[in-house]
């Protein structure tokens, strides 16, 4: 995990070791175009929630147990009954081809190799068919938006079910797109050679109309409501996971409507600014759910310690978004693997130093909230 940079009088290449996820972030910032970097890093409005997703982990302390014989560590867990190598998966993020020419194909192959879960985004620059073909044995879910034209949603649900995707992740916090100031300043658009591949050819009749992140503006349906969960269940036998819940009230409603999982998420701080960090919302939702469905979380995961804290507070698995993009920008499939390997190794070390021999031993007794 080294990068080469030129330094010295004669431009001698010096190896810089990639030790942690922040190293990949710095590499991506230096090598991606400004508009692309701003798109990936964007938060809504003042970016308070985006930043608090990171800061919140620093307010949580660990209470390690000692003399526990941690010579053997088992990091395996399961999501929806499928065993994965450790409780970190890839969150749905758009436009991977902006970061690496193979885009989502590289991401899918990396997660297949590591044996964890990849949530493919509706806003992929590779199609669901191409992703499935690139990693035929990978464990994949599909993240779904609902559109004013429900046939668009129906068609893609049918496609992913036929392709062997194992769950639908319904994103519910985007009735309208949040105000991402730098994207507006940059007039962000996909370059001409890229598109939202899952909808290729579906919007030809609207050519020339105003676009928002690769599809015609006003395509998302702001009237989405709980009744649409029932509608979605009528289309598919796939389990439905709701992404974007931040309150116990909505967690209860999700269970009442028969979902199989909840992802505690504030969309990486890209939607409503001023909501709490996801790690701060997690305990309330876990307590409300009481084990009736699995609870997952995304937002702000940067170290193995962060993973440990989230699992201790009740998350079954966490999902990373921006770090996967940094890995792609660094070295494509290999870069994503390295990001996952670093988190894997850091999580194993954090577990051992906390006295946890397997994931089942990680619980809230490990956590202390800072008084600062």
mmCIF file of C-alpha atoms in Angstrom:
data_model
loop_
_atom_site.group_PDB
_atom_site.id
_atom_site.type_symbol
_atom_site.label_atom_id
_atom_site.label_comp_id
_atom_site.label_asym_id
_atom_site.label_seq_id
_atom_site.Cartn_x
_atom_site.Cartn_y
_atom_site.Cartn_z
ATOM 1 C CA UNK A 1 0.000 0.000 0.000
ATOM 2 C CA UNK A 2 2.381 2.643 -1.265
ATOM 3 C CA UNK A 3 2.069 5.637 -3.509
ATOM 4 C CA UNK A 4 4.896 7.283 -5.358
ATOM 5 C CA UNK A 5 5.544 10.994 -5.220
ATOM 6 C CA UNK A 6 8.420 12.950 -6.651
ATOM 7 C CA UNK A 7 10.654 14.918 -4.332
ATOM 8 C CA UNK A 8 14.275 15.888 -3.992
ATOM 9 C CA UNK A 9 16.562 17.738 -6.343
ATOM 10 C CA UNK A 10 16.385 15.158 -9.121
ATOM 11 C CA UNK A 11 12.703 14.202 -8.764
ATOM 12 C CA UNK A 12 13.472 10.917 -7.016
ATOM 13 C CA UNK A 13 10.372 8.880 -6.321
ATOM 14 C CA UNK A 14 9.657 8.478 -2.628
ATOM 15 C CA UNK A 15 7.247 5.844 -1.361
ATOM 16 C CA UNK A 16 4.454 7.055 0.883
ATOM 17 C CA UNK A 17 2.814 4.272 2.852
ATOM 18 C CA UNK A 18 -0.985 4.155 2.895
ATOM 19 C CA UNK A 19 -1.580 3.469 6.583
ATOM 20 C CA UNK A 20 -5.141 4.618 7.230
ATOM 21 C CA UNK A 21 -8.240 5.731 5.355
ATOM 22 C CA UNK A 22 -7.258 9.392 5.670
ATOM 23 C CA UNK A 23 -4.226 8.685 3.489
ATOM 24 C CA UNK A 24 -6.538 7.543 0.689
ATOM 25 C CA UNK A 25 -8.703 10.622 1.215
ATOM 26 C CA UNK A 26 -5.706 12.892 0.757
ATOM 27 C CA UNK A 27 -4.648 11.015 -2.379
ATOM 28 C CA UNK A 28 -8.143 11.307 -3.870
ATOM 29 C CA UNK A 29 -8.318 15.017 -3.081
ATOM 30 C CA UNK A 30 -5.033 15.583 -4.904
ATOM 31 C CA UNK A 31 -5.853 13.473 -7.961
ATOM 32 C CA UNK A 32 -9.561 14.007 -8.682
ATOM 33 C CA UNK A 33 -10.801 17.093 -10.489
ATOM 34 C CA UNK A 34 -12.195 19.834 -8.261
ATOM 35 C CA UNK A 35 -15.779 19.300 -9.466
ATOM 36 C CA UNK A 36 -15.563 15.545 -8.890
ATOM 37 C CA UNK A 37 -13.969 15.938 -5.461
ATOM 38 C CA UNK A 38 -16.593 18.510 -4.461
ATOM 39 C CA UNK A 39 -19.369 16.173 -5.617
ATOM 40 C CA UNK A 40 -18.151 13.291 -3.491
ATOM 41 C CA UNK A 41 -17.361 15.437 -0.448
ATOM 42 C CA UNK A 42 -20.496 17.554 -0.658
ATOM 43 C CA UNK A 43 -22.730 17.984 2.332
ATOM 44 C CA UNK A 44 -25.936 19.971 2.379
ATOM 45 C CA UNK A 45 -25.947 23.671 3.275
ATOM 46 C CA UNK A 46 -23.291 24.358 5.968
ATOM 47 C CA UNK A 47 -22.182 20.689 6.065
ATOM 48 C CA UNK A 48 -22.791 20.537 9.839
ATOM 49 C CA UNK A 49 -24.239 17.033 9.720
ATOM 50 C CA UNK A 50 -21.570 15.753 7.326
ATOM 51 C CA UNK A 51 -18.877 16.923 9.732
ATOM 52 C CA UNK A 52 -20.692 15.760 12.869
ATOM 53 C CA UNK A 53 -20.888 12.243 11.428
ATOM 54 C CA UNK A 54 -17.120 12.189 11.965
ATOM 55 C CA UNK A 55 -16.877 14.180 15.175
ATOM 56 C CA UNK A 56 -19.500 12.121 17.000
ATOM 57 C CA UNK A 57 -17.195 9.104 17.261
ATOM 58 C CA UNK A 58 -14.699 11.213 19.197
ATOM 59 C CA UNK A 59 -17.313 11.747 21.917
ATOM 60 C CA UNK A 60 -17.573 7.999 22.499
ATOM 61 C CA UNK A 61 -15.041 6.209 24.696
ATOM 62 C CA UNK A 62 -14.296 2.501 25.007
ATOM 63 C CA UNK A 63 -14.244 0.491 28.249
ATOM 64 C CA UNK A 64 -11.845 -2.369 27.486
ATOM 65 C CA UNK A 65 -11.730 -5.620 29.420
ATOM 66 C CA UNK A 66 -8.354 -7.251 30.041
ATOM 67 C CA UNK A 67 -6.867 -10.741 30.479
ATOM 68 C CA UNK A 68 -9.463 -12.275 28.157
ATOM 69 C CA UNK A 69 -7.272 -14.534 25.958
ATOM 70 C CA UNK A 70 -7.705 -12.784 22.636
ATOM 71 C CA UNK A 71 -5.237 -15.024 20.816
ATOM 72 C CA UNK A 72 -8.028 -15.963 18.396
ATOM 73 C CA UNK A 73 -10.490 -13.430 16.981
ATOM 74 C CA UNK A 74 -13.555 -14.222 14.904
ATOM 75 C CA UNK A 75 -14.885 -11.178 13.046
ATOM 76 C CA UNK A 76 -17.481 -12.982 10.976
ATOM 77 C CA UNK A 77 -21.105 -11.942 11.175
ATOM 78 C CA UNK A 78 -24.226 -12.282 9.033
ATOM 79 C CA UNK A 79 -26.648 -9.913 7.358
ATOM 80 C CA UNK A 80 -30.071 -11.233 6.390
ATOM 81 C CA UNK A 81 -28.736 -14.708 7.076
ATOM 82 C CA UNK A 82 -25.705 -14.428 4.778
ATOM 83 C CA UNK A 83 -22.288 -14.778 6.409
ATOM 84 C CA UNK A 84 -19.797 -12.017 5.657
ATOM 85 C CA UNK A 85 -16.154 -11.774 6.666
ATOM 86 C CA UNK A 86 -16.579 -8.791 8.987
ATOM 87 C CA UNK A 87 -19.342 -6.253 9.702
ATOM 88 C CA UNK A 88 -18.396 -3.647 7.091
ATOM 89 C CA UNK A 89 -20.009 -3.355 3.672
ATOM 90 C CA UNK A 90 -20.078 -0.811 0.849
ATOM 91 C CA UNK A 91 -22.850 1.788 0.977
ATOM 92 C CA UNK A 92 -24.644 2.904 -2.179
ATOM 93 C CA UNK A 93 -22.787 5.808 -3.770
ATOM 94 C CA UNK A 94 -23.231 7.184 -7.255
ATOM 95 C CA UNK A 95 -21.000 7.601 -10.277
ATOM 96 C CA UNK A 96 -18.003 5.397 -9.462
ATOM 97 C CA UNK A 97 -16.653 5.886 -12.985
ATOM 98 C CA UNK A 98 -15.832 9.472 -12.034
ATOM 99 C CA UNK A 99 -13.221 8.059 -9.660
ATOM 100 C CA UNK A 100 -11.955 5.082 -11.715
ATOM 101 C CA UNK A 101 -12.588 4.035 -15.280
ATOM 102 C CA UNK A 102 -14.051 0.632 -14.327
ATOM 103 C CA UNK A 103 -16.312 2.225 -11.730
ATOM 104 C CA UNK A 104 -18.788 -0.039 -9.999
ATOM 105 C CA UNK A 105 -17.323 -3.135 -11.664
ATOM 106 C CA UNK A 106 -14.132 -2.643 -9.657
ATOM 107 C CA UNK A 107 -16.121 -2.027 -6.465
ATOM 108 C CA UNK A 108 -18.173 -5.179 -6.991
ATOM 109 C CA UNK A 109 -15.100 -7.341 -7.614
ATOM 110 C CA UNK A 110 -13.352 -5.968 -4.515
ATOM 111 C CA UNK A 111 -16.286 -6.726 -2.227
ATOM 112 C CA UNK A 112 -16.665 -10.188 -3.749
ATOM 113 C CA UNK A 113 -13.002 -10.906 -2.981
ATOM 114 C CA UNK A 114 -13.301 -9.669 0.594
ATOM 115 C CA UNK A 115 -16.641 -11.497 1.046
ATOM 116 C CA UNK A 116 -18.811 -8.683 2.234
ATOM 117 C CA UNK A 117 -21.938 -6.874 1.068
ATOM 118 C CA UNK A 118 -22.062 -4.308 -1.722
ATOM 119 C CA UNK A 119 -25.144 -2.102 -2.092
ATOM 120 C CA UNK A 120 -25.256 -1.025 -5.721
ATOM 121 C CA UNK A 121 -26.675 2.448 -6.304
ATOM 122 C CA UNK A 122 -29.477 3.368 -8.660
ATOM 123 C CA UNK A 123 -27.118 6.154 -9.763
ATOM 124 C CA UNK A 124 -24.411 3.765 -10.966
ATOM 125 C CA UNK A 125 -22.336 4.465 -14.039
ATOM 126 C CA UNK A 126 -22.434 0.706 -14.756
ATOM 127 C CA UNK A 127 -25.695 -1.191 -15.129
ATOM 128 C CA UNK A 128 -27.015 -3.750 -12.665
ATOM 129 C CA UNK A 129 -26.379 -6.393 -15.337
ATOM 130 C CA UNK A 130 -22.745 -5.344 -15.762
ATOM 131 C CA UNK A 131 -22.188 -5.307 -12.007
ATOM 132 C CA UNK A 132 -23.647 -8.798 -11.611
ATOM 133 C CA UNK A 133 -21.500 -10.127 -14.458
ATOM 134 C CA UNK A 134 -18.324 -8.565 -13.037
ATOM 135 C CA UNK A 135 -18.712 -10.313 -9.668
ATOM 136 C CA UNK A 136 -21.060 -13.256 -10.238
ATOM 137 C CA UNK A 137 -20.474 -14.737 -6.779
ATOM 138 C CA UNK A 138 -20.660 -11.451 -4.896
ATOM 139 C CA UNK A 139 -23.267 -10.673 -2.252
ATOM 140 C CA UNK A 140 -25.225 -7.685 -3.555
ATOM 141 C CA UNK A 141 -28.175 -5.569 -2.529
ATOM 142 C CA UNK A 142 -29.717 -2.853 -4.692
ATOM 143 C CA UNK A 143 -30.514 0.669 -3.538
ATOM 144 C CA UNK A 144 -33.770 1.991 -4.966
ATOM 145 C CA UNK A 145 -35.468 5.360 -5.381
ATOM 146 C CA UNK A 146 -39.120 5.704 -6.294
ATOM 147 C CA UNK A 147 -39.937 7.892 -9.291
ATOM 148 C CA UNK A 148 -43.007 9.750 -10.449
ATOM 149 C CA UNK A 149 -43.083 7.254 -13.325
ATOM 150 C CA UNK A 150 -43.435 4.076 -11.294
ATOM 151 C CA UNK A 151 -42.705 1.942 -14.338
ATOM 152 C CA UNK A 152 -39.054 2.976 -13.995
ATOM 153 C CA UNK A 153 -38.961 1.569 -10.476
ATOM 154 C CA UNK A 154 -40.943 -1.528 -11.422
ATOM 155 C CA UNK A 155 -38.619 -2.369 -14.285
ATOM 156 C CA UNK A 156 -35.435 -2.065 -12.261
ATOM 157 C CA UNK A 157 -36.889 -4.108 -9.371
ATOM 158 C CA UNK A 158 -37.690 -6.871 -11.839
ATOM 159 C CA UNK A 159 -34.184 -6.706 -13.305
ATOM 160 C CA UNK A 160 -32.298 -6.900 -10.010
ATOM 161 C CA UNK A 161 -34.461 -9.727 -8.693
ATOM 162 C CA UNK A 162 -33.786 -11.766 -11.843
ATOM 163 C CA UNK A 163 -30.058 -11.035 -11.550
ATOM 164 C CA UNK A 164 -29.756 -12.446 -8.039
ATOM 165 C CA UNK A 165 -29.513 -9.291 -5.955
ATOM 166 C CA UNK A 166 -30.533 -10.323 -2.455
ATOM 167 C CA UNK A 167 -32.383 -7.283 -1.070
ATOM 168 C CA UNK A 168 -33.860 -3.918 -1.995
ATOM 169 C CA UNK A 169 -32.629 -0.898 -0.063
ATOM 170 C CA UNK A 170 -35.321 1.768 -0.346
ATOM 171 C CA UNK A 171 -33.844 5.230 0.218
ATOM 172 C CA UNK A 172 -36.511 7.379 1.864
ATOM 173 C CA UNK A 173 -34.782 10.659 2.743
ATOM 174 C CA UNK A 174 -34.770 12.216 -0.741
ATOM 175 C CA UNK A 175 -38.251 13.499 -1.635
ATOM 176 C CA UNK A 176 -36.204 16.407 -2.927
ATOM 177 C CA UNK A 177 -32.440 16.684 -3.375
ATOM 178 C CA UNK A 178 -30.585 18.553 -0.637
ATOM 179 C CA UNK A 179 -28.848 21.839 -1.445
ATOM 180 C CA UNK A 180 -25.199 21.004 -2.091
ATOM 181 C CA UNK A 181 -23.644 24.398 -2.585
ATOM 182 C CA UNK A 182 -20.440 23.406 -4.351
ATOM 183 C CA UNK A 183 -22.320 21.288 -6.880
ATOM 184 C CA UNK A 184 -24.414 24.368 -7.688
ATOM 185 C CA UNK A 185 -21.338 26.587 -7.930
ATOM 186 C CA UNK A 186 -19.567 24.036 -10.133
ATOM 187 C CA UNK A 187 -22.715 23.422 -12.206
ATOM 188 C CA UNK A 188 -21.961 19.745 -11.684
ATOM 189 C CA UNK A 189 -22.863 17.417 -14.534
ATOM 190 C CA UNK A 190 -21.714 13.998 -15.609
ATOM 191 C CA UNK A 191 -19.182 14.182 -18.433
ATOM 192 C CA UNK A 192 -20.634 13.251 -21.847
ATOM 193 C CA UNK A 193 -19.096 9.760 -21.866
ATOM 194 C CA UNK A 194 -20.872 8.754 -18.613
ATOM 195 C CA UNK A 195 -24.518 8.254 -17.746
ATOM 196 C CA UNK A 196 -26.839 6.752 -15.150
ATOM 197 C CA UNK A 197 -26.481 3.407 -16.875
ATOM 198 C CA UNK A 198 -29.527 1.753 -15.311
ATOM 199 C CA UNK A 199 -31.775 4.182 -17.210
ATOM 200 C CA UNK A 200 -29.934 4.144 -20.510
ATOM 201 C CA UNK A 201 -32.338 5.070 -23.294
ATOM 202 C CA UNK A 202 -35.297 5.622 -20.985
ATOM 203 C CA UNK A 203 -35.292 9.420 -21.105
ATOM 204 C CA UNK A 204 -34.615 9.992 -24.797
ATOM 205 C CA UNK A 205 -37.905 11.746 -25.297
ATOM 206 C CA UNK A 206 -36.798 14.345 -22.748
ATOM 207 C CA UNK A 207 -33.446 15.081 -24.363
ATOM 208 C CA UNK A 208 -32.318 18.638 -23.762
ATOM 209 C CA UNK A 209 -34.364 19.115 -20.612
ATOM 210 C CA UNK A 210 -32.757 20.240 -17.363
ATOM 211 C CA UNK A 211 -30.911 17.435 -15.588
ATOM 212 C CA UNK A 212 -30.193 16.732 -11.945
ATOM 213 C CA UNK A 213 -27.386 14.241 -11.288
ATOM 214 C CA UNK A 214 -27.692 12.525 -14.628
ATOM 215 C CA UNK A 215 -31.459 12.216 -15.018
ATOM 216 C CA UNK A 216 -34.179 14.750 -15.844
ATOM 217 C CA UNK A 217 -35.038 17.115 -13.014
ATOM 218 C CA UNK A 218 -38.211 16.409 -11.023
ATOM 219 C CA UNK A 219 -38.039 12.676 -11.735
ATOM 220 C CA UNK A 220 -37.998 11.665 -8.059
ATOM 221 C CA UNK A 221 -41.439 11.316 -6.468
ATOM 222 C CA UNK A 222 -41.912 13.660 -3.470
ATOM 223 C CA UNK A 223 -45.259 12.039 -2.657
ATOM 224 C CA UNK A 224 -43.582 8.815 -1.472
ATOM 225 C CA UNK A 225 -45.199 7.555 1.736
ATOM 226 C CA UNK A 226 -45.506 4.430 3.865
ATOM 227 C CA UNK A 227 -48.144 2.998 1.539
ATOM 228 C CA UNK A 228 -45.431 2.710 -1.094
ATOM 229 C CA UNK A 229 -43.638 0.138 1.045
ATOM 230 C CA UNK A 230 -46.696 -2.099 0.621
ATOM 231 C CA UNK A 231 -46.693 -1.335 -3.107
ATOM 232 C CA UNK A 232 -43.056 -2.351 -3.361
ATOM 233 C CA UNK A 233 -43.742 -5.569 -1.449
ATOM 234 C CA UNK A 234 -46.418 -6.398 -4.020
ATOM 235 C CA UNK A 235 -43.786 -6.291 -6.775
ATOM 236 C CA UNK A 236 -41.098 -8.511 -5.321
ATOM 237 C CA UNK A 237 -40.211 -11.316 -2.974
ATOM 238 C CA UNK A 238 -36.937 -9.627 -2.082
ATOM 239 C CA UNK A 239 -36.534 -8.391 1.499
ATOM 240 C CA UNK A 240 -36.945 -4.634 1.804
ATOM 241 C CA UNK A 241 -34.578 -2.522 3.873
ATOM 242 C CA UNK A 242 -35.381 1.113 4.622
ATOM 243 C CA UNK A 243 -32.433 3.515 4.388
ATOM 244 C CA UNK A 244 -32.699 6.958 5.930
ATOM 245 C CA UNK A 245 -34.375 6.418 9.318
ATOM 246 C CA UNK A 246 -33.188 8.627 12.190
ATOM 247 C CA UNK A 247 -35.977 8.353 14.810
ATOM 248 C CA UNK A 248 -37.569 5.665 16.941
ATOM 249 C CA UNK A 249 -41.002 6.708 15.650
ATOM 250 C CA UNK A 250 -40.079 5.897 12.060
ATOM 251 C CA UNK A 251 -38.317 2.713 13.141
ATOM 252 C CA UNK A 252 -41.582 1.542 14.711
ATOM 253 C CA UNK A 253 -43.505 2.421 11.548
ATOM 254 C CA UNK A 254 -40.978 0.545 9.425
ATOM 255 C CA UNK A 255 -41.559 -2.591 11.465
ATOM 256 C CA UNK A 256 -45.328 -2.135 11.279
ATOM 257 C CA UNK A 257 -44.975 -2.053 7.495
ATOM 258 C CA UNK A 258 -43.061 -5.310 7.382
ATOM 259 C CA UNK A 259 -39.559 -4.268 6.394
ATOM 260 C CA UNK A 260 -36.689 -6.679 7.018
ATOM 261 C CA UNK A 261 -34.029 -4.143 7.961
ATOM 262 C CA UNK A 262 -33.252 -0.514 8.755
ATOM 263 C CA UNK A 263 -30.198 1.494 7.754
ATOM 264 C CA UNK A 264 -29.723 4.400 10.142
ATOM 265 C CA UNK A 265 -28.525 7.059 7.709
ATOM 266 C CA UNK A 266 -28.530 10.793 7.127
ATOM 267 C CA UNK A 267 -27.297 10.385 3.553
ATOM 268 C CA UNK A 268 -23.761 11.303 4.512
ATOM 269 C CA UNK A 269 -24.999 14.741 5.545
ATOM 270 C CA UNK A 270 -26.088 15.448 1.961
ATOM 271 C CA UNK A 271 -29.813 15.954 2.584
ATOM 272 C CA UNK A 272 -31.206 17.755 5.670
ATOM 273 C CA UNK A 273 -28.408 19.637 7.394
ATOM 274 C CA UNK A 274 -28.642 19.915 11.176
ATOM 275 C CA UNK A 275 -29.838 16.391 11.928
ATOM 276 C CA UNK A 276 -27.800 14.313 14.398
ATOM 277 C CA UNK A 277 -24.866 12.141 13.480
ATOM 278 C CA UNK A 278 -25.987 8.623 12.676
ATOM 279 C CA UNK A 279 -23.980 7.082 15.529
ATOM 280 C CA UNK A 280 -25.914 9.354 17.912
ATOM 281 C CA UNK A 281 -29.249 8.180 16.469
ATOM 282 C CA UNK A 282 -28.323 4.502 16.549
ATOM 283 C CA UNK A 283 -29.045 3.612 20.222
ATOM 284 C CA UNK A 284 -32.561 5.096 20.113
ATOM 285 C CA UNK A 285 -33.456 3.057 17.050
ATOM 286 C CA UNK A 286 -31.866 -0.164 18.326
ATOM 287 C CA UNK A 287 -33.820 0.205 21.574
ATOM 288 C CA UNK A 288 -37.066 0.762 19.682
ATOM 289 C CA UNK A 289 -36.533 -2.189 17.342
ATOM 290 C CA UNK A 290 -35.617 -4.631 20.151
ATOM 291 C CA UNK A 291 -34.208 -7.189 17.757
ATOM 292 C CA UNK A 292 -37.302 -7.527 15.587
ATOM 293 C CA UNK A 293 -35.309 -6.584 12.466
ATOM 294 C CA UNK A 294 -31.630 -6.036 11.800
ATOM 295 C CA UNK A 295 -30.326 -2.486 12.196
ATOM 296 C CA UNK A 296 -27.411 -1.231 10.111
ATOM 297 C CA UNK A 297 -25.722 2.159 9.944
ATOM 298 C CA UNK A 298 -23.677 4.355 7.625
ATOM 299 C CA UNK A 299 -21.992 7.724 8.025
ATOM 300 C CA UNK A 300 -18.589 8.717 9.341
ATOM 301 C CA UNK A 301 -16.887 5.325 9.597
ATOM 302 C CA UNK A 302 -13.158 5.910 9.151
ATOM 303 C CA UNK A 303 -11.399 3.477 11.521
ATOM 304 C CA UNK A 304 -11.757 0.043 13.046
ATOM 305 C CA UNK A 305 -12.500 1.792 16.334
ATOM 306 C CA UNK A 306 -15.502 3.449 14.685
ATOM 307 C CA UNK A 307 -16.752 0.061 13.526
ATOM 308 C CA UNK A 308 -16.352 -1.362 17.029
ATOM 309 C CA UNK A 309 -18.315 1.524 18.572
ATOM 310 C CA UNK A 310 -21.170 1.148 16.099
ATOM 311 C CA UNK A 311 -21.416 -2.610 16.645
ATOM 312 C CA UNK A 312 -21.294 -2.073 20.419
ATOM 313 C CA UNK A 313 -24.235 0.330 20.133
ATOM 314 C CA UNK A 314 -26.296 -2.253 18.289
ATOM 315 C CA UNK A 315 -25.536 -2.057 14.575
ATOM 316 C CA UNK A 316 -25.450 -5.453 12.901
ATOM 317 C CA UNK A 317 -23.195 -4.078 10.154
ATOM 318 C CA UNK A 318 -21.909 -0.692 9.021
ATOM 319 C CA UNK A 319 -21.541 0.585 5.479
ATOM 320 C CA UNK A 320 -18.879 2.938 4.113
ATOM 321 C CA UNK A 321 -19.487 5.410 1.302
ATOM 322 C CA UNK A 322 -16.827 8.038 0.640
ATOM 323 C CA UNK A 323 -13.873 5.801 1.680
ATOM 324 C CA UNK A 324 -14.772 3.332 -1.066
ATOM 325 C CA UNK A 325 -14.559 6.190 -3.560
ATOM 326 C CA UNK A 326 -11.120 7.155 -2.232
ATOM 327 C CA UNK A 327 -9.976 3.569 -2.704
ATOM 328 C CA UNK A 328 -11.229 3.606 -6.282
ATOM 329 C CA UNK A 329 -9.447 6.878 -6.989
ATOM 330 C CA UNK A 330 -6.220 5.418 -5.620
ATOM 331 C CA UNK A 331 -6.064 2.122 -7.450
ATOM 332 C CA UNK A 332 -9.482 0.883 -8.553
ATOM 333 C CA UNK A 333 -10.411 -2.610 -7.383
ATOM 334 C CA UNK A 334 -7.132 -2.981 -5.508
ATOM 335 C CA UNK A 335 -7.696 0.324 -3.742
ATOM 336 C CA UNK A 336 -11.164 -0.690 -2.534
ATOM 337 C CA UNK A 337 -9.728 -3.985 -1.302
ATOM 338 C CA UNK A 338 -7.024 -2.114 0.569
ATOM 339 C CA UNK A 339 -9.578 0.194 2.209
ATOM 340 C CA UNK A 340 -11.578 -2.838 3.357
ATOM 341 C CA UNK A 341 -8.427 -4.667 4.487
ATOM 342 C CA UNK A 342 -7.315 -1.713 6.607
ATOM 343 C CA UNK A 343 -10.721 -1.539 8.295
ATOM 344 C CA UNK A 344 -10.683 -5.325 8.741
ATOM 345 C CA UNK A 345 -7.267 -5.268 10.416
ATOM 346 C CA UNK A 346 -8.056 -2.216 12.548
ATOM 347 C CA UNK A 347 -11.344 -3.747 13.671
ATOM 348 C CA UNK A 348 -9.603 -6.989 14.622
ATOM 349 C CA UNK A 349 -7.038 -5.043 16.646
ATOM 350 C CA UNK A 350 -9.690 -2.895 18.337
ATOM 351 C CA UNK A 351 -11.663 -6.010 19.237
ATOM 352 C CA UNK A 352 -8.616 -7.703 20.732
ATOM 353 C CA UNK A 353 -7.488 -4.660 22.700
ATOM 354 C CA UNK A 354 -11.013 -4.324 24.063
ATOM 355 C CA UNK A 355 -11.128 -7.961 25.158
ATOM 356 C CA UNK A 356 -13.647 -9.127 22.539
ATOM 357 C CA UNK A 357 -12.986 -12.513 20.933
ATOM 358 C CA UNK A 358 -15.918 -12.507 18.524
ATOM 359 C CA UNK A 359 -18.601 -10.137 17.320
ATOM 360 C CA UNK A 360 -21.190 -11.588 19.716
ATOM 361 C CA UNK A 361 -19.107 -10.359 22.676
ATOM 362 C CA UNK A 362 -19.310 -6.739 21.514
ATOM 363 C CA UNK A 363 -22.049 -4.965 23.448
ATOM 364 C CA UNK A 364 -22.976 -1.685 25.120
ATOM 365 C CA UNK A 365 -20.929 -2.439 28.216
ATOM 366 C CA UNK A 366 -17.967 -1.495 26.024
ATOM 367 C CA UNK A 367 -19.200 2.076 25.580
ATOM 368 C CA UNK A 368 -18.852 5.213 27.647
ATOM 369 C CA UNK A 369 -20.017 8.603 26.374
ATOM 370 C CA UNK A 370 -17.666 11.508 26.943
ATOM 371 C CA UNK A 371 -18.858 14.182 29.355
ATOM 372 C CA UNK A 372 -17.230 16.887 27.234
#
